[in-house]
Amino acid sequence: MELTAQQLRGFNGSDAGKPIYVAIKGRIFDVSAARNFYGPGGDYCMFAGKDASRALAKMSKKEEDICSSLDGLSENELGVLLDWEKKFEAKYAVVGRVV
């Protein structure tokens, strides 16, 4: 499945009938199994329906960091992102790509 960033926003947990998706480096993960974390009111709900690459790399929940841009990230931050990516791969199915 391929989704635009705008289409991805529709999978943010606000519609209980739809899965919840989070993208990392353009790959979309179905995080519906962790609805308590990524759904409305969850600790990581700000990532739902978005590419959270930069925010995960920076360990940030700031709105301005929740994007796909990796520009200017340090080697350490890129390593942190890789660790997050591996965790997501181990826990959640990849269901598509952001185009």
mmCIF file of N, CA and C in Angstrom:
data_model
loop_
_atom_site.group_PDB
_atom_site.id
_atom_site.type_symbol
_atom_site.label_atom_id
_atom_site.label_comp_id
_atom_site.label_asym_id
_atom_site.label_seq_id
_atom_site.Cartn_x
_atom_site.Cartn_y
_atom_site.Cartn_z
ATOM 1 N N MET A 1 0.843 -1.171 0.000
ATOM 2 C CA MET A 1 0.000 0.000 0.000
ATOM 3 C C MET A 1 0.890 1.236 0.000
ATOM 4 N N GLU A 2 0.469 2.222 -0.745
ATOM 5 C CA GLU A 2 1.170 3.495 -0.766
ATOM 6 C C GLU A 2 0.196 4.582 -0.332
ATOM 7 N N LEU A 3 0.643 5.433 0.585
ATOM 8 C CA LEU A 3 -0.176 6.536 1.081
ATOM 9 C C LEU A 3 0.619 7.826 1.001
ATOM 10 N N THR A 4 -0.064 8.906 0.706
ATOM 11 C CA THR A 4 0.571 10.216 0.819
ATOM 12 C C THR A 4 0.588 10.578 2.302
ATOM 13 N N ALA A 5 1.364 11.591 2.651
ATOM 14 C CA ALA A 5 1.394 12.050 4.041
ATOM 15 C C ALA A 5 -0.002 12.488 4.482
ATOM 16 N N GLN A 6 -0.745 13.107 3.571
ATOM 17 C CA GLN A 6 -2.101 13.544 3.905
ATOM 18 C C GLN A 6 -3.012 12.347 4.165
ATOM 19 N N GLN A 7 -2.914 11.305 3.344
ATOM 20 C CA GLN A 7 -3.724 10.098 3.553
ATOM 21 C C GLN A 7 -3.337 9.407 4.861
ATOM 22 N N LEU A 8 -2.048 9.400 5.183
ATOM 23 C CA LEU A 8 -1.564 8.772 6.413
ATOM 24 C C LEU A 8 -2.225 9.398 7.640
ATOM 25 N N ARG A 9 -2.473 10.697 7.604
ATOM 26 C CA ARG A 9 -3.093 11.385 8.733
ATOM 27 C C ARG A 9 -4.453 10.799 9.103
ATOM 28 N N GLY A 10 -5.110 10.151 8.166
ATOM 29 C CA GLY A 10 -6.406 9.528 8.426
ATOM 30 C C GLY A 10 -6.321 8.284 9.290
ATOM 31 N N PHE A 11 -5.112 7.834 9.584
ATOM 32 C CA PHE A 11 -4.905 6.626 10.391
ATOM 33 C C PHE A 11 -4.271 7.001 11.736
ATOM 34 N N ASN A 12 -4.855 8.011 12.371
ATOM 35 C CA ASN A 12 -4.297 8.553 13.621
ATOM 36 C C ASN A 12 -5.007 8.067 14.874
ATOM 37 N N GLY A 13 -5.919 7.122 14.729
ATOM 38 C CA GLY A 13 -6.604 6.577 15.895
ATOM 39 C C GLY A 13 -7.908 7.256 16.232
ATOM 40 N N SER A 14 -8.251 8.336 15.542
ATOM 41 C CA SER A 14 -9.493 9.040 15.853
ATOM 42 C C SER A 14 -10.722 8.273 15.375
ATOM 43 N N ASP A 15 -10.554 7.387 14.399
ATOM 44 C CA ASP A 15 -11.636 6.539 13.905
ATOM 45 C C ASP A 15 -11.362 5.115 14.386
ATOM 46 N N ALA A 16 -12.150 4.662 15.349
ATOM 47 C CA ALA A 16 -11.931 3.334 15.951
ATOM 48 C C ALA A 16 -12.054 2.205 14.930
ATOM 49 N N GLY A 17 -12.658 2.474 13.792
ATOM 50 C CA GLY A 17 -12.814 1.455 12.760
ATOM 51 C C GLY A 17 -11.608 1.315 11.848
ATOM 52 N N LYS A 18 -10.635 2.200 12.001
ATOM 53 C CA LYS A 18 -9.431 2.166 11.162
ATOM 54 C C LYS A 18 -8.218 1.780 11.995
ATOM 55 N N PRO A 19 -7.213 1.174 11.361
ATOM 56 C CA PRO A 19 -5.963 0.894 12.086
ATOM 57 C C PRO A 19 -5.215 2.191 12.391
ATOM 58 N N ILE A 20 -4.238 2.099 13.268
ATOM 59 C CA ILE A 20 -3.370 3.230 13.593
ATOM 60 C C ILE A 20 -2.015 2.963 12.956
ATOM 61 N N TYR A 21 -1.530 3.944 12.205
ATOM 62 C CA TYR A 21 -0.258 3.806 11.517
ATOM 63 C C TYR A 21 0.733 4.871 11.991
ATOM 64 N N VAL A 22 2.002 4.458 12.067
ATOM 65 C CA VAL A 22 3.118 5.372 12.310
ATOM 66 C C VAL A 22 4.170 5.027 11.269
ATOM 67 N N ALA A 23 4.736 6.044 10.633
ATOM 68 C CA ALA A 23 5.777 5.805 9.638
ATOM 69 C C ALA A 23 7.149 6.155 10.208
ATOM 70 N N ILE A 24 8.135 5.386 9.805
ATOM 71 C CA ILE A 24 9.537 5.648 10.117
ATOM 72 C C ILE A 24 10.309 5.510 8.817
ATOM 73 N N LYS A 25 11.019 6.585 8.452
ATOM 74 C CA LYS A 25 11.790 6.605 7.210
ATOM 75 C C LYS A 25 10.935 6.157 6.022
ATOM 76 N N GLY A 26 9.689 6.606 6.024
ATOM 77 C CA GLY A 26 8.797 6.335 4.911
ATOM 78 C C GLY A 26 8.088 4.997 4.944
ATOM 79 N N ARG A 27 8.492 4.112 5.842
ATOM 80 C CA ARG A 27 7.817 2.812 5.957
ATOM 81 C C ARG A 27 6.693 2.941 6.979
ATOM 82 N N ILE A 28 5.514 2.436 6.633
ATOM 83 C CA ILE A 28 4.340 2.552 7.491
ATOM 84 C C ILE A 28 4.175 1.278 8.311
ATOM 85 N N PHE A 29 4.100 1.473 9.631
ATOM 86 C CA PHE A 29 3.898 0.371 10.560
ATOM 87 C C PHE A 29 2.478 0.430 11.119
ATOM 88 N N ASP A 30 1.830 -0.724 11.242
ATOM 89 C CA ASP A 30 0.514 -0.806 11.865
ATOM 90 C C ASP A 30 0.736 -1.001 13.365
ATOM 91 N N VAL A 31 0.482 0.055 14.130
ATOM 92 C CA VAL A 31 0.698 0.022 15.581
ATOM 93 C C VAL A 31 -0.617 -0.146 16.345
ATOM 94 N N SER A 32 -1.646 -0.634 15.658
ATOM 95 C CA SER A 32 -2.970 -0.784 16.261
ATOM 96 C C SER A 32 -2.948 -1.645 17.517
ATOM 97 N N ALA A 33 -2.048 -2.615 17.582
ATOM 98 C CA ALA A 33 -1.960 -3.487 18.758
ATOM 99 C C ALA A 33 -1.577 -2.701 20.010
ATOM 100 N N ALA A 34 -1.006 -1.522 19.823
ATOM 101 C CA ALA A 34 -0.606 -0.669 20.945
ATOM 102 C C ALA A 34 -1.471 0.596 20.974
ATOM 103 N N ARG A 35 -2.762 0.413 20.736
ATOM 104 C CA ARG A 35 -3.712 1.529 20.702
ATOM 105 C C ARG A 35 -3.640 2.361 21.981
ATOM 106 N N ASN A 36 -3.362 1.702 23.107
ATOM 107 C CA ASN A 36 -3.267 2.437 24.380
ATOM 108 C C ASN A 36 -2.107 3.428 24.380
ATOM 109 N N PHE A 37 -1.068 3.196 23.570
ATOM 110 C CA PHE A 37 0.062 4.120 23.476
ATOM 111 C C PHE A 37 -0.116 5.135 22.344
ATOM 112 N N TYR A 38 -0.618 4.668 21.188
ATOM 113 C CA TYR A 38 -0.675 5.504 19.989
ATOM 114 C C TYR A 38 -2.050 6.083 19.702
ATOM 115 N N GLY A 39 -3.083 5.552 20.338
ATOM 116 C CA GLY A 39 -4.428 6.066 20.130
ATOM 117 C C GLY A 39 -4.667 7.350 20.911
ATOM 118 N N PRO A 40 -5.830 7.962 20.734
ATOM 119 C CA PRO A 40 -6.155 9.207 21.421
ATOM 120 C C PRO A 40 -5.914 9.110 22.926
ATOM 121 N N GLY A 41 -5.188 10.080 23.451
ATOM 122 C CA GLY A 41 -4.884 10.108 24.881
ATOM 123 C C GLY A 41 -3.673 9.291 25.282
ATOM 124 N N GLY A 42 -3.120 8.515 24.348
ATOM 125 C CA GLY A 42 -1.951 7.696 24.646
ATOM 126 C C GLY A 42 -0.683 8.533 24.715
ATOM 127 N N ASP A 43 0.327 7.988 25.370
ATOM 128 C CA ASP A 43 1.589 8.712 25.550
ATOM 129 C C ASP A 43 2.263 9.096 24.236
ATOM 130 N N TYR A 44 2.013 8.321 23.170
ATOM 131 C CA TYR A 44 2.655 8.580 21.884
ATOM 132 C C TYR A 44 1.643 8.905 20.791
ATOM 133 N N CYS A 45 0.475 9.393 21.179
ATOM 134 C CA CYS A 45 -0.592 9.681 20.206
ATOM 135 C C CYS A 45 -0.170 10.732 19.190
ATOM 136 N N MET A 46 0.781 11.593 19.546
ATOM 137 C CA MET A 46 1.215 12.646 18.616
ATOM 138 C C MET A 46 1.931 12.083 17.394
ATOM 139 N N PHE A 47 2.376 10.819 17.453
ATOM 140 C CA PHE A 47 3.050 10.192 16.320
ATOM 141 C C PHE A 47 2.072 9.503 15.366
ATOM 142 N N ALA A 48 0.872 9.216 15.828
ATOM 143 C CA ALA A 48 -0.111 8.455 15.043
ATOM 144 C C ALA A 48 -0.509 9.213 13.787
ATOM 145 N N GLY A 49 -0.489 8.508 12.676
ATOM 146 C CA GLY A 49 -0.869 9.106 11.407
ATOM 147 C C GLY A 49 0.207 9.984 10.795
ATOM 148 N N LYS A 50 1.438 9.845 11.275
ATOM 149 C CA LYS A 50 2.522 10.709 10.787
ATOM 150 C C LYS A 50 3.806 9.901 10.621
ATOM 151 N N ASP A 51 4.760 10.497 9.912
ATOM 152 C CA ASP A 51 6.112 9.954 9.874
ATOM 153 C C ASP A 51 6.852 10.592 11.044
ATOM 154 N N ALA A 52 7.219 9.791 12.010
ATOM 155 C CA ALA A 52 7.817 10.280 13.253
ATOM 156 C C ALA A 52 9.335 10.139 13.279
ATOM 157 N N SER A 53 9.957 9.986 12.129
ATOM 158 C CA SER A 53 11.391 9.711 12.061
ATOM 159 C C SER A 53 12.237 10.701 12.864
ATOM 160 N N ARG A 54 12.091 11.980 12.576
ATOM 161 C CA ARG A 54 12.927 12.991 13.231
ATOM 162 C C ARG A 54 12.682 13.014 14.743
ATOM 163 N N ALA A 55 11.421 12.947 15.145
ATOM 164 C CA ALA A 55 11.092 12.980 16.573
ATOM 165 C C ALA A 55 11.687 11.784 17.310
ATOM 166 N N LEU A 56 11.607 10.610 16.712
ATOM 167 C CA LEU A 56 12.179 9.426 17.356
ATOM 168 C C LEU A 56 13.698 9.552 17.449
ATOM 169 N N ALA A 57 14.326 10.042 16.391
ATOM 170 C CA ALA A 57 15.787 10.215 16.404
ATOM 171 C C ALA A 57 16.218 11.169 17.509
ATOM 172 N N LYS A 58 15.422 12.226 17.705
ATOM 173 C CA LYS A 58 15.762 13.247 18.699
ATOM 174 C C LYS A 58 15.161 12.956 20.076
ATOM 175 N N MET A 59 14.398 11.847 20.166
ATOM 176 C CA MET A 59 13.711 11.501 21.418
ATOM 177 C C MET A 59 12.850 12.698 21.860
ATOM 178 N N SER A 60 12.062 13.196 20.925
ATOM 179 C CA SER A 60 11.283 14.412 21.135
ATOM 180 C C SER A 60 9.807 14.159 20.871
ATOM 181 N N LYS A 61 8.965 14.838 21.614
ATOM 182 C CA LYS A 61 7.528 14.819 21.354
ATOM 183 C C LYS A 61 7.051 16.185 20.858
ATOM 184 N N LYS A 62 7.989 17.065 20.518
ATOM 185 C CA LYS A 62 7.631 18.398 20.028
ATOM 186 C C LYS A 62 7.028 18.300 18.633
ATOM 187 N N GLU A 63 5.944 19.029 18.430
ATOM 188 C CA GLU A 63 5.243 19.009 17.145
ATOM 189 C C GLU A 63 6.174 19.311 15.975
ATOM 190 N N GLU A 64 7.090 20.266 16.142
ATOM 191 C CA GLU A 64 7.977 20.636 15.030
ATOM 192 C C GLU A 64 8.972 19.528 14.667
ATOM 193 N N ASP A 65 9.172 18.576 15.560
ATOM 194 C CA ASP A 65 10.083 17.466 15.284
ATOM 195 C C ASP A 65 9.377 16.255 14.666
ATOM 196 N N ILE A 66 8.059 16.258 14.657
ATOM 197 C CA ILE A 66 7.325 15.092 14.148
ATOM 198 C C ILE A 66 7.183 15.231 12.637
ATOM 199 N N CYS A 67 8.232 14.767 11.946
ATOM 200 C CA CYS A 67 8.277 14.839 10.487
ATOM 201 C C CYS A 67 9.276 13.807 9.971
ATOM 202 N N SER A 68 9.341 13.714 8.674
ATOM 203 C CA SER A 68 10.217 12.709 8.063
ATOM 204 C C SER A 68 11.639 13.203 7.827
ATOM 205 N N SER A 69 11.890 14.493 7.986
ATOM 206 C CA SER A 69 13.197 15.059 7.662
ATOM 207 C C SER A 69 14.302 14.538 8.575
ATOM 208 N N LEU A 70 15.378 14.083 7.941
ATOM 209 C CA LEU A 70 16.550 13.632 8.691
ATOM 210 C C LEU A 70 17.686 14.645 8.575
ATOM 211 N N ASP A 71 17.425 15.777 7.935
ATOM 212 C CA ASP A 71 18.432 16.811 7.718
ATOM 213 C C ASP A 71 19.020 17.308 9.028
ATOM 214 N N GLY A 72 20.349 17.324 9.084
ATOM 215 C CA GLY A 72 21.037 17.880 10.237
ATOM 216 C C GLY A 72 21.096 16.998 11.469
ATOM 217 N N LEU A 73 20.600 15.774 11.379
ATOM 218 C CA LEU A 73 20.683 14.879 12.534
ATOM 219 C C LEU A 73 22.123 14.406 12.722
ATOM 220 N N SER A 74 22.514 14.254 13.966
ATOM 221 C CA SER A 74 23.859 13.777 14.274
ATOM 222 C C SER A 74 23.950 12.269 14.060
ATOM 223 N N GLU A 75 25.164 11.759 14.037
ATOM 224 C CA GLU A 75 25.369 10.303 13.922
ATOM 225 C C GLU A 75 24.687 9.580 15.082
ATOM 226 N N ASN A 76 24.770 10.158 16.268
ATOM 227 C CA ASN A 76 24.138 9.569 17.441
ATOM 228 C C ASN A 76 22.619 9.511 17.260
ATOM 229 N N GLU A 77 22.026 10.603 16.773
ATOM 230 C CA GLU A 77 20.580 10.631 16.565
ATOM 231 C C GLU A 77 20.159 9.632 15.497
ATOM 232 N N LEU A 78 20.950 9.501 14.435
ATOM 233 C CA LEU A 78 20.642 8.512 13.402
ATOM 234 C C LEU A 78 20.726 7.092 13.969
ATOM 235 N N GLY A 79 21.656 6.868 14.905
ATOM 236 C CA GLY A 79 21.753 5.573 15.578
ATOM 237 C C GLY A 79 20.535 5.304 16.447
ATOM 238 N N VAL A 80 20.055 6.332 17.130
ATOM 239 C CA VAL A 80 18.846 6.196 17.952
ATOM 240 C C VAL A 80 17.660 5.830 17.053
ATOM 241 N N LEU A 81 17.562 6.497 15.901
ATOM 242 C CA LEU A 81 16.479 6.201 14.962
ATOM 243 C C LEU A 81 16.558 4.761 14.475
ATOM 244 N N LEU A 82 17.751 4.297 14.173
ATOM 245 C CA LEU A 82 17.922 2.912 13.734
ATOM 246 C C LEU A 82 17.452 1.939 14.819
ATOM 247 N N ASP A 83 17.765 2.246 16.076
ATOM 248 C CA ASP A 83 17.298 1.405 17.187
ATOM 249 C C ASP A 83 15.770 1.372 17.240
ATOM 250 N N TRP A 84 15.132 2.545 17.083
ATOM 251 C CA TRP A 84 13.668 2.596 17.069
ATOM 252 C C TRP A 84 13.117 1.786 15.901
ATOM 253 N N GLU A 85 13.737 1.920 14.755
ATOM 254 C CA GLU A 85 13.275 1.198 13.572
ATOM 255 C C GLU A 85 13.318 -0.314 13.815
ATOM 256 N N LYS A 86 14.383 -0.785 14.427
ATOM 257 C CA LYS A 86 14.500 -2.221 14.736
ATOM 258 C C LYS A 86 13.432 -2.661 15.723
ATOM 259 N N LYS A 87 13.140 -1.812 16.718
ATOM 260 C CA LYS A 87 12.085 -2.142 17.695
ATOM 261 C C LYS A 87 10.729 -2.244 17.005
ATOM 262 N N PHE A 88 10.453 -1.297 16.124
ATOM 263 C CA PHE A 88 9.181 -1.333 15.404
ATOM 264 C C PHE A 88 9.097 -2.570 14.522
ATOM 265 N N GLU A 89 10.180 -2.906 13.822
ATOM 266 C CA GLU A 89 10.197 -4.089 12.957
ATOM 267 C C GLU A 89 9.909 -5.358 13.748
ATOM 268 N N ALA A 90 10.389 -5.411 14.974
ATOM 269 C CA ALA A 90 10.196 -6.596 15.803
ATOM 270 C C ALA A 90 8.766 -6.709 16.347
ATOM 271 N N LYS A 91 8.081 -5.575 16.493
ATOM 272 C CA LYS A 91 6.763 -5.574 17.135
ATOM 273 C C LYS A 91 5.586 -5.390 16.189
ATOM 274 N N TYR A 92 5.783 -4.680 15.074
ATOM 275 C CA TYR A 92 4.663 -4.271 14.239
ATOM 276 C C TYR A 92 4.894 -4.638 12.777
ATOM 277 N N ALA A 93 3.792 -4.892 12.082
ATOM 278 C CA ALA A 93 3.859 -5.219 10.660
ATOM 279 C C ALA A 93 4.060 -3.948 9.829
ATOM 280 N N VAL A 94 4.895 -4.073 8.816
ATOM 281 C CA VAL A 94 5.036 -3.001 7.831
ATOM 282 C C VAL A 94 3.888 -3.200 6.825
ATOM 283 N N VAL A 95 3.092 -2.152 6.651
ATOM 284 C CA VAL A 95 1.912 -2.277 5.778
ATOM 285 C C VAL A 95 2.002 -1.423 4.526
ATOM 286 N N GLY A 96 3.046 -0.627 4.394
ATOM 287 C CA GLY A 96 3.162 0.190 3.194
ATOM 288 C C GLY A 96 4.265 1.225 3.284
ATOM 289 N N ARG A 97 4.170 2.193 2.346
ATOM 290 C CA ARG A 97 5.161 3.271 2.260
ATOM 291 C C ARG A 97 4.459 4.602 2.070
ATOM 292 N N VAL A 98 5.095 5.644 2.556
ATOM 293 C CA VAL A 98 4.633 7.001 2.313
ATOM 294 C C VAL A 98 5.249 7.453 0.990
ATOM 295 N N VAL A 99 4.425 7.972 0.102
ATOM 296 C CA VAL A 99 4.904 8.415 -1.216
ATOM 297 C C VAL A 99 4.672 9.907 -1.399
#
